[in-house]
Structures are given as structure tokens and as C-alpha cells.
Short mmCIF file of C-alpha atoms and ligand atoms in Angstrom, two decimals:
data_model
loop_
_atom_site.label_atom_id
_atom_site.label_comp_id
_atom_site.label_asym_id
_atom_site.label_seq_id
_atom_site.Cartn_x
_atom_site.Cartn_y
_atom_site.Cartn_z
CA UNK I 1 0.00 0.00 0.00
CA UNK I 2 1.15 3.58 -0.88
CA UNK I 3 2.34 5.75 1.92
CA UNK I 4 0.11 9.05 2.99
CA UNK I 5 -2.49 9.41 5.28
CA UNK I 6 -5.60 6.47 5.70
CA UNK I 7 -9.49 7.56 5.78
CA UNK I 8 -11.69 4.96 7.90
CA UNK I 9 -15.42 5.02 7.07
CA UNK I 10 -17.72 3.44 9.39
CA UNK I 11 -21.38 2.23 9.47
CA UNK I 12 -22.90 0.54 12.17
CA UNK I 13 -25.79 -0.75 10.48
CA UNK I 14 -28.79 -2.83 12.18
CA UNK I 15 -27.17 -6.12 10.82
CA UNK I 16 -23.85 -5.38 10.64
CA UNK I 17 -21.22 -2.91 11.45
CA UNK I 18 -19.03 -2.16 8.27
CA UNK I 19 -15.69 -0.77 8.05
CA UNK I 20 -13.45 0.60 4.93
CA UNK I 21 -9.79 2.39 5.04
CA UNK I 22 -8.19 3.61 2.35
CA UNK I 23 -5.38 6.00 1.16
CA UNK I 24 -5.35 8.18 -2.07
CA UNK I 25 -3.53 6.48 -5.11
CA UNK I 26 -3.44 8.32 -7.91
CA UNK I 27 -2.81 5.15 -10.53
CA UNK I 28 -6.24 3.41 -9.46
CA UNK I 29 -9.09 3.46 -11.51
CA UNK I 30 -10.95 5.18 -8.42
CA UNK I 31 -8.10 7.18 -7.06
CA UNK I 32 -8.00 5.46 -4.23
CA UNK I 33 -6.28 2.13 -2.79
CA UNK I 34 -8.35 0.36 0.01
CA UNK I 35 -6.04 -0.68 2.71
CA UNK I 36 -8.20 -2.43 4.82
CA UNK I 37 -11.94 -3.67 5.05
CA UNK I 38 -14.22 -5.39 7.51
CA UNK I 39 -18.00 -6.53 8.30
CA UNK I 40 -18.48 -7.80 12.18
CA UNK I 41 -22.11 -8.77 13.77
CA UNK I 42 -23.94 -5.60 14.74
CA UNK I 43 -24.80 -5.01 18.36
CA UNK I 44 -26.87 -2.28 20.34
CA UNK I 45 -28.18 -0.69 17.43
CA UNK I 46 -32.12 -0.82 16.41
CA UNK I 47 -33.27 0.60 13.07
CA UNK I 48 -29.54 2.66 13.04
CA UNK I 49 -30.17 3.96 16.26
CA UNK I 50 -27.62 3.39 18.95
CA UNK I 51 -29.85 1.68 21.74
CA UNK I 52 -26.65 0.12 23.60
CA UNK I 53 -23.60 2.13 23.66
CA UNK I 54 -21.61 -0.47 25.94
CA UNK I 55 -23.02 -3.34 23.47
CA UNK I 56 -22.38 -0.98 20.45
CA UNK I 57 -18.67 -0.15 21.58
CA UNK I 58 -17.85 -3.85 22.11
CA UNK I 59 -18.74 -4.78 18.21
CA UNK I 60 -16.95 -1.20 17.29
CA UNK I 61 -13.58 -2.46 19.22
CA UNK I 62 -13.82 -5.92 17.02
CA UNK I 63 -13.73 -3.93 13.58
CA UNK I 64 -11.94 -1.76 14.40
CA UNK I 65 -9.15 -4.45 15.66
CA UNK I 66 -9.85 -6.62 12.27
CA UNK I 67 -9.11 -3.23 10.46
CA UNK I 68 -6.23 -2.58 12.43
CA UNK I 69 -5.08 -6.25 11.95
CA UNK I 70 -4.84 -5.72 7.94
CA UNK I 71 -3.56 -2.72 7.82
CA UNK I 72 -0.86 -3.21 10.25
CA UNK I 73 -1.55 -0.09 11.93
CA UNK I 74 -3.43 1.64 14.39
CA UNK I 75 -6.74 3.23 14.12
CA UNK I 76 -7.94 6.13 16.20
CA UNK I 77 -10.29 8.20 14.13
CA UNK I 78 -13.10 7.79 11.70
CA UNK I 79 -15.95 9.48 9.45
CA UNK I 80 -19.18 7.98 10.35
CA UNK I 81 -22.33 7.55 8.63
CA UNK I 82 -25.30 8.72 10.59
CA UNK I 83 -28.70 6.46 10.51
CA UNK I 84 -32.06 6.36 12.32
CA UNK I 85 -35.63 7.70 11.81
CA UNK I 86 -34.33 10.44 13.21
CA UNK I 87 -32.79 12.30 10.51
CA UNK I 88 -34.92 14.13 8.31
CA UNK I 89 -34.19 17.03 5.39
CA UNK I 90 -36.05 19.96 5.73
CA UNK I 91 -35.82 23.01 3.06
CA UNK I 92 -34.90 26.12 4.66
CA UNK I 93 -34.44 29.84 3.66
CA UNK I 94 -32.10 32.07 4.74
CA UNK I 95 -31.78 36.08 4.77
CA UNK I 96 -29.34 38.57 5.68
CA UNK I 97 -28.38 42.17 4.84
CA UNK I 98 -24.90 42.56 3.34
CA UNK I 99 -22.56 43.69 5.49
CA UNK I 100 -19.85 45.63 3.95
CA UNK I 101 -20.72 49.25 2.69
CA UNK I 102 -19.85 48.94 -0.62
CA UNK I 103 -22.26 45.82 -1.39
CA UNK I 104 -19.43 43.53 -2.18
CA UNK I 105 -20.57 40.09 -1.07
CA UNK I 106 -17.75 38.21 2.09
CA UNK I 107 -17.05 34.58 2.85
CA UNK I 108 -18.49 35.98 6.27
CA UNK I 109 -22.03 37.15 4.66
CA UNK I 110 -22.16 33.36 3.02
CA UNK I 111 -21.88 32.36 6.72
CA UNK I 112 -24.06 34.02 8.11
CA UNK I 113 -27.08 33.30 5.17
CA UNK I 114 -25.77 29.70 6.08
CA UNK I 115 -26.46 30.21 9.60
CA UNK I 116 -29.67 32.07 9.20
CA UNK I 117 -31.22 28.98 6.97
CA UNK I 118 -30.18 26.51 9.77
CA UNK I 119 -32.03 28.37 12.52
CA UNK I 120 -35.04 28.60 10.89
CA UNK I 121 -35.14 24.84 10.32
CA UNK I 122 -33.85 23.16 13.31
CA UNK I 123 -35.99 22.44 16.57
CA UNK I 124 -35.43 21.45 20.04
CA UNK I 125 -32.68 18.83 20.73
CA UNK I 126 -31.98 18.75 16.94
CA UNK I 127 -28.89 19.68 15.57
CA UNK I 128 -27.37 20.26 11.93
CA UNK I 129 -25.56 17.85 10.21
CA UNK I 130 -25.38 19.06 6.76
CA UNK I 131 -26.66 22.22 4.97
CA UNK I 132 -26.78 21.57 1.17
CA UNK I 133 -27.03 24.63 -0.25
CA UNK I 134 -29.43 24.60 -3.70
CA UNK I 135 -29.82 28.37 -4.63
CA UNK I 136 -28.48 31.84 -3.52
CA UNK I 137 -30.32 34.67 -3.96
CA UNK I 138 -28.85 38.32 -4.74
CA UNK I 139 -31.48 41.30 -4.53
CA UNK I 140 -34.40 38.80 -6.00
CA UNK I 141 -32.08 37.70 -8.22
CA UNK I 142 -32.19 33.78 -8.16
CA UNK I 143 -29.65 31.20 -9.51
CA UNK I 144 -26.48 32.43 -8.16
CA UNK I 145 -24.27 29.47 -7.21
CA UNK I 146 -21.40 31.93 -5.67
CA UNK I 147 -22.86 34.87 -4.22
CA UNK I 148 -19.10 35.66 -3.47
CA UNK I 149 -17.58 39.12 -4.79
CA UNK I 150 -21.04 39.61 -6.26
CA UNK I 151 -22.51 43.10 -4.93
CA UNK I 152 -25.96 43.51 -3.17
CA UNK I 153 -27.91 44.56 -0.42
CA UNK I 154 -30.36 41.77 0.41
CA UNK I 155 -28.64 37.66 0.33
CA UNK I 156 -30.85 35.04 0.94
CA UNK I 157 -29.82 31.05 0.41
CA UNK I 158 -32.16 28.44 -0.48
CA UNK I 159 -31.14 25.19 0.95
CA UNK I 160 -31.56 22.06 2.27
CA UNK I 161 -30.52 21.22 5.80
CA UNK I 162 -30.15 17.40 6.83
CA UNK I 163 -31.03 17.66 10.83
CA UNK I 164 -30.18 14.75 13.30
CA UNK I 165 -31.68 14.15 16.56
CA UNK I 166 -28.98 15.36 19.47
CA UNK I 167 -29.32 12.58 22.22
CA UNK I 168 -29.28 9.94 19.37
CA UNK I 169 -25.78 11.47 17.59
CA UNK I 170 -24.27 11.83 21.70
CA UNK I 171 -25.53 7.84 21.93
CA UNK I 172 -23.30 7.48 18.50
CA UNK I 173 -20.52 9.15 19.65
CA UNK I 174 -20.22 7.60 23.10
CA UNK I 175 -20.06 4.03 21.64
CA UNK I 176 -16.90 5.27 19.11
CA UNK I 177 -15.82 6.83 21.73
CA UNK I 178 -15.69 4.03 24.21
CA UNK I 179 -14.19 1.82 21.44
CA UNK I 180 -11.03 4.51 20.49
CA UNK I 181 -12.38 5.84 17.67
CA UNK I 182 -12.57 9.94 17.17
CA UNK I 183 -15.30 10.48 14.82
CA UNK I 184 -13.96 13.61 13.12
CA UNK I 185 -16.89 13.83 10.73
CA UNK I 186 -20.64 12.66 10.10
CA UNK I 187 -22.40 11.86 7.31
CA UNK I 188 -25.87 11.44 6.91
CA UNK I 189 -26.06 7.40 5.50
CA UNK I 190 -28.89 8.76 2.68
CA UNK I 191 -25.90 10.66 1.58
CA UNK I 192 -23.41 8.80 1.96
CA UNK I 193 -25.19 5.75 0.32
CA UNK I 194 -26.02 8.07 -2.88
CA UNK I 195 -22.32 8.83 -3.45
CA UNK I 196 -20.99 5.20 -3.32
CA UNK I 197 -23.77 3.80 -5.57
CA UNK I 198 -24.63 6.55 -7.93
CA UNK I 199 -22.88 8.31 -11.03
CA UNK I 200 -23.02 11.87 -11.55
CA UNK I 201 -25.25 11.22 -14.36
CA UNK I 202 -27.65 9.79 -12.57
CA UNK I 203 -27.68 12.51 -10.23
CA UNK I 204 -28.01 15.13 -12.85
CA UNK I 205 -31.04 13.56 -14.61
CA UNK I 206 -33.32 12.85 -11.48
CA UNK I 207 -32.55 9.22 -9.59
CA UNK I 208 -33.39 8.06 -6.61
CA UNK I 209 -31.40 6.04 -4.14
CA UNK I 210 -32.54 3.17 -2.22
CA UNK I 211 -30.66 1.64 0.49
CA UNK I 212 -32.83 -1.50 1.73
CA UNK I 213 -30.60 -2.93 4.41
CA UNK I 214 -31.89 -4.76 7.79
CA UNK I 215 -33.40 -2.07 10.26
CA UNK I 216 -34.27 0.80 7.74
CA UNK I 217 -34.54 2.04 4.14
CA UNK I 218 -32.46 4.88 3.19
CA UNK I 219 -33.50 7.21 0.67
CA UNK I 220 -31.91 10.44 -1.21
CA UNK I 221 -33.60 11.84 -4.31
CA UNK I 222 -30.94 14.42 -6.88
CA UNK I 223 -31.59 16.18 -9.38
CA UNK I 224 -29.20 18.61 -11.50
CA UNK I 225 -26.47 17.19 -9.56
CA UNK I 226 -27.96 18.16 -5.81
CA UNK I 227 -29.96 16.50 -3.57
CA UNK I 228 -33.60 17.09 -3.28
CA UNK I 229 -34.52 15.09 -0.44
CA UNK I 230 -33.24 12.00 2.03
CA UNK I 231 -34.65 10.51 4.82
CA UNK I 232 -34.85 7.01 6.57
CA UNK I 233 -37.57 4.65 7.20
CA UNK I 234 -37.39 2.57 10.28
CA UNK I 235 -38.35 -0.48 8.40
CA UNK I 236 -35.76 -3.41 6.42
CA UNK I 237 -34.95 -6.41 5.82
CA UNK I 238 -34.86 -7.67 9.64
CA UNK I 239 -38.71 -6.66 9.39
CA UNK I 240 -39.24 -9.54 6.45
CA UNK I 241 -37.98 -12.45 8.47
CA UNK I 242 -39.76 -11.60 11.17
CA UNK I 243 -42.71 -11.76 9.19
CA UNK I 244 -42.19 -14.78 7.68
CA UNK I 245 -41.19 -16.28 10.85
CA UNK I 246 -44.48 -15.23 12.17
CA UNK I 247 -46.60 -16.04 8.92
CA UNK I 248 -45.09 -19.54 8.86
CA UNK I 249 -44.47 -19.87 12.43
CA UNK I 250 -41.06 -20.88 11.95
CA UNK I 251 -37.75 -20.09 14.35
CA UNK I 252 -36.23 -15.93 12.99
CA UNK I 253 -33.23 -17.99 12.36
CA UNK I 254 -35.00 -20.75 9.70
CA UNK I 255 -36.95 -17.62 8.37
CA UNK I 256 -33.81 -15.40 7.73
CA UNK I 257 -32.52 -18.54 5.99
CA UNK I 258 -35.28 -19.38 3.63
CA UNK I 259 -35.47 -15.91 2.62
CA UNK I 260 -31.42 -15.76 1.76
CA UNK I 261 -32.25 -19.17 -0.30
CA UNK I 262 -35.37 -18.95 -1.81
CA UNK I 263 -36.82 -15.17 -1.17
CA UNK I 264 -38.31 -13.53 -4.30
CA UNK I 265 -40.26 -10.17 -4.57
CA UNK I 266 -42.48 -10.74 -7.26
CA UNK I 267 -44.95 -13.70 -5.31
CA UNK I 268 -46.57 -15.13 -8.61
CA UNK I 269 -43.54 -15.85 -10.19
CA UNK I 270 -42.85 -18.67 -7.32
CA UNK I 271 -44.74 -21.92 -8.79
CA UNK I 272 -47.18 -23.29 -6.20
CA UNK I 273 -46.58 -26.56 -7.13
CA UNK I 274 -42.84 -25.59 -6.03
CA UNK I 275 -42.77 -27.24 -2.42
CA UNK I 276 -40.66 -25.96 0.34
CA UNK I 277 -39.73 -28.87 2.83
CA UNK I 278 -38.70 -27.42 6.52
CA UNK I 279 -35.39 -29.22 7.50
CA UNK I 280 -37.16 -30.73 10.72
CA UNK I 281 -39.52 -32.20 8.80
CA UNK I 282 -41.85 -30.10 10.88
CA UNK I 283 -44.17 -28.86 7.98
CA UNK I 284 -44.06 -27.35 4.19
CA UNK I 285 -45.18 -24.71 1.96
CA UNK I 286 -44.68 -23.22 -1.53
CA UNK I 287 -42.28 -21.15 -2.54
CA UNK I 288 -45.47 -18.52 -3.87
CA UNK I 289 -46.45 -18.42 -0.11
CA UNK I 290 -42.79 -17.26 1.17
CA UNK I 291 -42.80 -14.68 -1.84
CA UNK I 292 -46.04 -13.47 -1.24
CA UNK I 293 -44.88 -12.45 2.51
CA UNK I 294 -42.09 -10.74 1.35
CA UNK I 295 -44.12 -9.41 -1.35
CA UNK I 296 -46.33 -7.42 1.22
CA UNK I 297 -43.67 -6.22 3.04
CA UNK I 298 -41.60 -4.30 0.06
CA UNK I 299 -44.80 -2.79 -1.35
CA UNK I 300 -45.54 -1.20 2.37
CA UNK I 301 -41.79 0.15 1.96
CA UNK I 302 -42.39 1.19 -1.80
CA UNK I 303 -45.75 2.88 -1.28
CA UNK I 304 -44.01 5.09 1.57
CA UNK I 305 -40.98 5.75 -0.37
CA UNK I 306 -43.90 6.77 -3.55
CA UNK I 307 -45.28 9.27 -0.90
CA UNK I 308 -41.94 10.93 -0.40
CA UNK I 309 -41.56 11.33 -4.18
CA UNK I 310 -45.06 12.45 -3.88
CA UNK I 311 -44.07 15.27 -1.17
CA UNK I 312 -41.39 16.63 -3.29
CA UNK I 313 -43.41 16.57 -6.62
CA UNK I 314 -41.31 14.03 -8.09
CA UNK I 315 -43.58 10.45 -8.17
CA UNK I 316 -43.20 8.48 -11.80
CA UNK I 317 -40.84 11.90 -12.73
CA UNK I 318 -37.23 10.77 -12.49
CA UNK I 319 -35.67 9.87 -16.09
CA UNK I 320 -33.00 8.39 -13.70
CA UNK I 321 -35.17 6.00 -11.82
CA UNK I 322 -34.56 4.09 -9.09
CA UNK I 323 -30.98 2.76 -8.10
CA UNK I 324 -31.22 0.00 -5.25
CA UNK I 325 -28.69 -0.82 -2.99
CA UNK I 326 -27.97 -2.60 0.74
CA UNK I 327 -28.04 -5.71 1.60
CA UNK I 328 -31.92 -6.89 0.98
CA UNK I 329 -31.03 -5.48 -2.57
CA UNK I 330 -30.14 -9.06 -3.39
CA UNK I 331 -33.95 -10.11 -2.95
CA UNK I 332 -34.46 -11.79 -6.86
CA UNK I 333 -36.78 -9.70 -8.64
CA UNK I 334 -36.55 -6.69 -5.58
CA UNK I 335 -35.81 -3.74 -9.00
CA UNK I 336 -38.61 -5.21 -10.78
CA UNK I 337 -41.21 -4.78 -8.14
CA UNK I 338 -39.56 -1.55 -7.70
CA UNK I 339 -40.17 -0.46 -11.07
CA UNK I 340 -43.93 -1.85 -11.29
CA UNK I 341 -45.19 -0.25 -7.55
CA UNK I 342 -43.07 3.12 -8.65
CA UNK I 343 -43.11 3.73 -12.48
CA UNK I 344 -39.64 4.65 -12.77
CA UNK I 345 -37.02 2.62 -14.22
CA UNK I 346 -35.26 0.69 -11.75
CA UNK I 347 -31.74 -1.65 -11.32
CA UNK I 348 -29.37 -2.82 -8.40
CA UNK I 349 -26.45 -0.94 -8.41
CA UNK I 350 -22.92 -1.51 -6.90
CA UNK I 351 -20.16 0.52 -5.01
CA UNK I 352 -18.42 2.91 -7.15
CA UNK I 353 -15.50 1.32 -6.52
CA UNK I 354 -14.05 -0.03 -9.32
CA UNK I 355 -10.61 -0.93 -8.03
CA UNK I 356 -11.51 -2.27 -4.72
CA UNK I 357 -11.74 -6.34 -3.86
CA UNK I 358 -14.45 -8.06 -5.47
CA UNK I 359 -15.97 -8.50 -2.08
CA UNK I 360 -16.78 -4.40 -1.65
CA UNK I 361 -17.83 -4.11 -5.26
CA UNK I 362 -20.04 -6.34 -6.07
CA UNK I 363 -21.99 -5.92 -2.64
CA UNK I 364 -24.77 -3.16 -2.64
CA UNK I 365 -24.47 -4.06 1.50
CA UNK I 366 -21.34 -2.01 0.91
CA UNK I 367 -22.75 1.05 -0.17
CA UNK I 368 -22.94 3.40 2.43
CA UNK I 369 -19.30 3.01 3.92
CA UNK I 370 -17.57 2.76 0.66
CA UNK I 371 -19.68 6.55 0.46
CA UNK I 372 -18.13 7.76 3.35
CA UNK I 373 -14.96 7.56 2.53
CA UNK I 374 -15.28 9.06 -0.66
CA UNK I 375 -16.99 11.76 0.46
CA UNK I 376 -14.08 12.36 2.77
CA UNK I 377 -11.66 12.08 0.25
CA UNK I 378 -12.49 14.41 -1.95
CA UNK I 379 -12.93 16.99 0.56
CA UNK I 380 -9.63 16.25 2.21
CA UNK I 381 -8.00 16.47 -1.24
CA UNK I 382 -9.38 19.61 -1.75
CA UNK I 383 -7.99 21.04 1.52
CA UNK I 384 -4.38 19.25 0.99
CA UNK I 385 -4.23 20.83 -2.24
CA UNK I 386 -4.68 23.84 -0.68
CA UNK I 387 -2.84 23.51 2.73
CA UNK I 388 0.10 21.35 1.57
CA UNK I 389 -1.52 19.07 4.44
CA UNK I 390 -0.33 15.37 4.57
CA UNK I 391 -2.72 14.02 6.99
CA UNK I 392 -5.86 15.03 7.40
CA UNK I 393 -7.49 16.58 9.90
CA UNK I 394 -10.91 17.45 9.29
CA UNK I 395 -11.98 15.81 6.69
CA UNK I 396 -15.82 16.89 5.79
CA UNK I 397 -17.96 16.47 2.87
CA UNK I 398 -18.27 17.91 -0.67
CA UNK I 399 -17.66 21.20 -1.16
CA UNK I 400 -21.28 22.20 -0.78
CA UNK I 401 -21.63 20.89 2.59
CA UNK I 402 -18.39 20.73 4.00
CA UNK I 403 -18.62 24.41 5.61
CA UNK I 404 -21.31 23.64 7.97
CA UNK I 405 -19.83 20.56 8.42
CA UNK I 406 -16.98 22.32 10.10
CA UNK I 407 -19.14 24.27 11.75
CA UNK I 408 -21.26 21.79 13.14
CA UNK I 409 -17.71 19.77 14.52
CA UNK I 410 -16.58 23.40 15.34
CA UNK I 411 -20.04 23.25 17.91
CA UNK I 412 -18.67 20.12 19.32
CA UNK I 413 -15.67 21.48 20.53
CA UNK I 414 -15.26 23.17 24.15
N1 ATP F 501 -29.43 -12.48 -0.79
C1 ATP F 501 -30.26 -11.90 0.06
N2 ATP F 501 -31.60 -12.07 -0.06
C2 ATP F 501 -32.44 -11.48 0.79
N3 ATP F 501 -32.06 -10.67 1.80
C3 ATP F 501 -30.75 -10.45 1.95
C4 ATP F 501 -29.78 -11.05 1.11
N4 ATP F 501 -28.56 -10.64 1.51
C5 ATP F 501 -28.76 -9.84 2.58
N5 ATP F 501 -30.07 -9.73 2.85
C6 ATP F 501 -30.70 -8.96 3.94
O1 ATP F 501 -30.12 -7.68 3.97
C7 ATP F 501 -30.23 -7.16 5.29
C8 ATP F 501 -28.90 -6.57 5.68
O2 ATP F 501 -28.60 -5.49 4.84
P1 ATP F 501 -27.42 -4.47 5.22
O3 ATP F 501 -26.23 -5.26 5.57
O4 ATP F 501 -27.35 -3.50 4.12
O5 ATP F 501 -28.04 -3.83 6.54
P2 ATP F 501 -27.31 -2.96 7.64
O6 ATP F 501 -26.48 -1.93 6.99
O7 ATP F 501 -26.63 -3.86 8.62
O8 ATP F 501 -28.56 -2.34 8.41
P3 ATP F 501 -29.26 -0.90 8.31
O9 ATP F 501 -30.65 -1.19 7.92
O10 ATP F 501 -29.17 -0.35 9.69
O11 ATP F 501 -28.52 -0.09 7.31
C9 ATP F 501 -30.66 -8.29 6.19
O12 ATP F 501 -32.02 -8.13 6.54
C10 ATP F 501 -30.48 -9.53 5.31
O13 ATP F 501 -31.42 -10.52 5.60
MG1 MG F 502 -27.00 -0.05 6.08
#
């Protein structure tokens, strides 16, 4: 592995906890060399909410020693993707007079339109995780992607601000914090999920991410290259066994099972003449009847994720369609349901990481870390180009986000 400085994404996901270093390498096909990777058994975390931080820290310590143990190094900071119900985007406005005599727009007016936007949409024991900015707004004027050196009187800021739920990021940071690990940035998973699965294309014509892994569904919807909306549903794949361990009454483990070996998402296509034997020899059923649980299940999650699309004015609308990731991705038939309930096109797609082991890219379940780190990359690399840095210290998010970023870690500190 090349020398220079490692970035460690993180996800502790319902199912699993997932880990990814890697340093910059300018001769890969993705710019960057993974050093390390690792999957361990989740604990303490419910529908990406910490729940347990002593139970949470425990798994944290074993990936973080399996990462350690392959890159032959030690690991004491990581960016970490943010999940749970919680976290919700919610278009805000901003407006603020221009400072300087002389009209001439500042980094520091830019701040403070930032600043303005975030207050008006955050609530009680919320706090800002990401403010994407979508539009600035010079004396009425709209479209203005730089405001700065621009002259005016009046700046407002159209954005969207990703909000997170306080207690439940302090729960998130206690756990990495009780296993070693610094989280020196966050990233909303919707986000982060989007930017290891989806092309810039995609993003520019209108697509919408879906991350179906065990304890939620992540969603982000772009457009013209920025995001329109994200959120999280509290309900996954974990929710499917348990139904089909209740609708067969069958052991979670035997359900889990059946639906790894012979799940589908489209129930008609499952012959029922084709007979299912339990290994106990404790009953059968037809393969139709297992697909037709699982069936009911993913149209519940489709029809909320339609309403979303609804919300934003976007339902059957995105040339893009629908790009499906996570683990419960690999249901057979899970993009074709997708495209029938939604109307949109729809495929499984695969980590945008084209250099990486075979075992990160061609598992959707790898999504949202492989995101992370990107995300981090490129706005380290921006800074180091700019700094001379060699390690990095901060790194944040794109550039569009990585300012409030900053200012949200800048919050943390005493
Ligand atoms: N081949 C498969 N067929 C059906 N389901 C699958 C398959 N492979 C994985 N799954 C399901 O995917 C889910 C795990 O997905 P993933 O690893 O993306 O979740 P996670 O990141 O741990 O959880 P979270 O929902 O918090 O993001 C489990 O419910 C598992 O049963
Ligand atoms: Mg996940």
C-alpha cells in the first residue's frame, strides 16, 4: 500500500457494522487504494439507532481491531455515517443584509445566510448535520451558485438542511468513543449511500437512491447534480424475516434462511406446485407463499418511499429512476417490483468502486461506507491541495456541505 495518510469510514448498520480504510492512489481506476476492510455482527443498534452504547462499543472495538489487523496499523479516528428515523431534510431559507458598505458580497455574509437557513429549520434537541445549499439569492435575483464578490444589499440562500436528533448522535458518539475511535466527521447514511452507488449522471437527470438494508430504508432523491430530499424509514430487511417467521411460524433464524435461499419479490412468479420442505420435517409450503410475505412487506416500503416522491413533486418523474442498494437489494426480482409499484425505471447498483476487492464491489451491502470515505476524500483532497496538508485533519464532505460541516464539529468542541 502507498504511503500518505488512511481515511476509515464506518457504518454501524442494524445487521452489521461495516468498516473501509483507504489512502489516495493516484494510478487506481478510483483514485484510491483500500487498505483495509471489515463486516463484524452488529450489536446495540435498532433501526440505526444506537440503543446500547456499551453493546455498540464492544462490536466497534472488534472492527476496528480486524481493520487494524490488515492494515498493520493503528486506528484512532473515523468518518461515520449517521442512521435512524431520526434524521430528516427539511428546506430552509435564509436572509441577511450585506454587510460591507460597498455591497461587495464576504465569505463571512455566506456564513451568516448559512447560519440564518439553519435556525429557521432546526428544533429542540436537533442539531445540523449538513446544509446543502441549492440556490443563492442576490437582490431577488435567483440562480447564483457563488454569491461571493457579487454586490448587493439583500442575500438570501435556499437550501436544504439534513437535521439529526442530538441525544441519538451523543448515543453514536459515546459508543466510538468508548471503542477509540474519534469520529472527526458525520455523514448522513442517505448521503453517503447516494455517493458510493450513484454516477453523476444519474444525479443530474433525477434518480433516486434506495438503500434496503436490515433495520431501515435509506433514501436520497438528486436532481441537476444536488440532492432534493433524504430521509430514513425505520423499516428493512430484519422486518421480512420476522414476518415470515411469524406467517409460517417458523424459528427468525429458519426464516432469515429461507429468505437468503429462496426469497423472491415478485410472489406469482414462485410456482405453487414448487414445495418448500422445513429441515425438521416439521411442515411445508410453496415457494409462492414465502414470496407473497415478502411481497407485502416491500410494497408497504415502496408505497411510503412513492409518498416521499409524492411530497417533493417528483412520483413516476425521475428519467434516472430508481438505483437500489444494501443488503436486501439481493432479494431476486426486488428492481422489478420496484419499477412496477413506482413507475420509474429501476436496477441494483454496486459501489463505485471499481478498483476495490471483489468482495466491496459487487456488494450493494457495501454502499454506504464505501460513500463515506469518498466523500471524505475528496474533501480532504481539496484542503491538501490547498494547505500542503499530509494528513488530514478534518476531513468533511463535498464542497457544498463541508462548511457547515466544520461548523457543526466546530459546535462540538469546548
Ligand atoms: N441475498 C439476500 N436475499 C435477501 N435478503 C438479503 C440477502 N442478503 C442480505 N439480505 C438482507 O439484507 C439485510 C442486511 O442489509 P445491510 O447489511 O445492508 O443492513 P445494515 O447496513 O446492517 O442495516 P441498516 O438497515 O441499519 O442499514 C438483512 O435483513 C439480510 O437478511
Ligand atoms: Mg446499512
Amino acid at each position: 500500500m502507498s504511503s500518505g495518510y488512511v481515511i476509515v469510514g464506518i457504518e454501524l448498520g442494524s445487521s452489521f457494522f461495516r468498516g473501509i480504510a483507504v489512502r489516495p492512489e493516484e494510478h487506481s481506476p478510483d483514485g484510491v487504494e483500500v487498505g483495509a476492510w471489515a463486516k463484524v455482527p452488529s450489536a446495540g443498534v435498532r433501526r440505526g439507532v444506537v440503543v446500547d452504547v456499551t453493546e455498540a462499543s464492544r462490536a466497534l472495538v472488534a472492527l476496528r481491531s480486524e481493520l487494524e489487523m490488515q492494515l498493520h496499523d493503528r486506528i484512532s479516528e473515523a468518518v461515520v455515517a449517521v442512521s435512524g428515523a431520526h434524521l430528516a431534510s427539511v428546506p430552509a431559507r435564509g436572509l441577511v443584509a450585506v454587510a460591507r458598505a460597498d455591497g461587495e458580497i464576504g465569505e463571512e455574509d455566506v456564513r451568516r445566510v448559512q447560519d440564518a437557513a439553519q435556525a429557521a429549520a432546526i428544533g429542540a434537541n436537533r442539531e445540523v448535520l449538513h446544509v446543502l445549499e441549492r440556490d443563492f439569492i442576490v437582490d431577488g435575483e435567483n440562480g447564483v451558485r457563488d454569491p461571493r464578490g457579487m454586490r448587493g444589499v439583500r442575500l438570501e440562500l435556499e437550501a436544504l438542511i439534513i437535521a439529526v436528533s442530538t441525544s441519538h448522535l451523543r448515543s453514536l458518539e459515546e459508543a466510538l468513543g468508548a471503542a477509540g475511535i474519534t469520529p472527526i466527521a458525520f455523514v448522513a447514511a442517505p448521503l453517503a449511500a447516494a455517493r458510493g452507488v450513484l454516477t453523476p449522471r444519474q444525479k443530474e437527470l433525477g434518480t433516486m437512491l434506495i438503500d434496503l438494508g436490515a433495520g431501515t430504508t435509506d433514501f436520497s432523491v438528486f436532481e441537476e447534480g444536488r440532492c432534493l430530499h433524504a430521509g430514513i424509514i425505520p423499516i428493512g430487511g430484519a422486518h421480512i424475516s420476522n414476518d415470515i417467521a411469524i406467517g409460517l411460524r417458523i424459528p427468525i433464524e429458519l426464516a432469515e434462511e429461507l429468505k437468503h435461499a429462496h426469497g423472491l419479490a415478485i410472489a406469482r412468479t414462485g410456482g405453487k406446485r414448487e414445495m418448500l420442505d422445513l429441515p425438521d420435517g416439521t411442515g411445508s409450503f410453496t415457494r409462492k407463499q414465502l414470496g407473497e410475505i415478502i411481497e407485502a412487506r416491500l410494497l408497504e416500503i415502496f408505497d411510503l418511499l412513492a409518498k416521499e416522491l409524492e411530497g417533493i413533486g417528483r412520483a413516476r418523474l425521475l428519467p434516472g429512476g430508481i438505483v437500489l442498494g444494501g443488503g436486501s437489494s439481493g432479494i431476486p426480482q426486488l428492481a422489478d417490483l420496484a419499477k412496477a409499484r413506482l413507475k420509474l425505471p429501476a436496477a441494483v447498483g454496486m459501489p463505485n468502486i471499481k478498483g476495490g476487492p471483489l468482495e466491496i464491489r459487487q456488494d450493494p451491502a457495501f454502499a454506504t461506507p464505501v460513500g463515506v470515505v469518498l466523500l471524505a476524500l475528496e474533501d480532504s483532497s481539496s484542503k491538501r491541495a490547498s494547505r500542503g496538508l499530509t494528513r488530514i485533519s478534518l476531513p468533511g464532505l463535498p464542497k457544498d456541505v463541508s462548511k457547515t460541516v466544520k461548523g457543526f464539529l466546530r459546535s462540538l468542541l469546548p
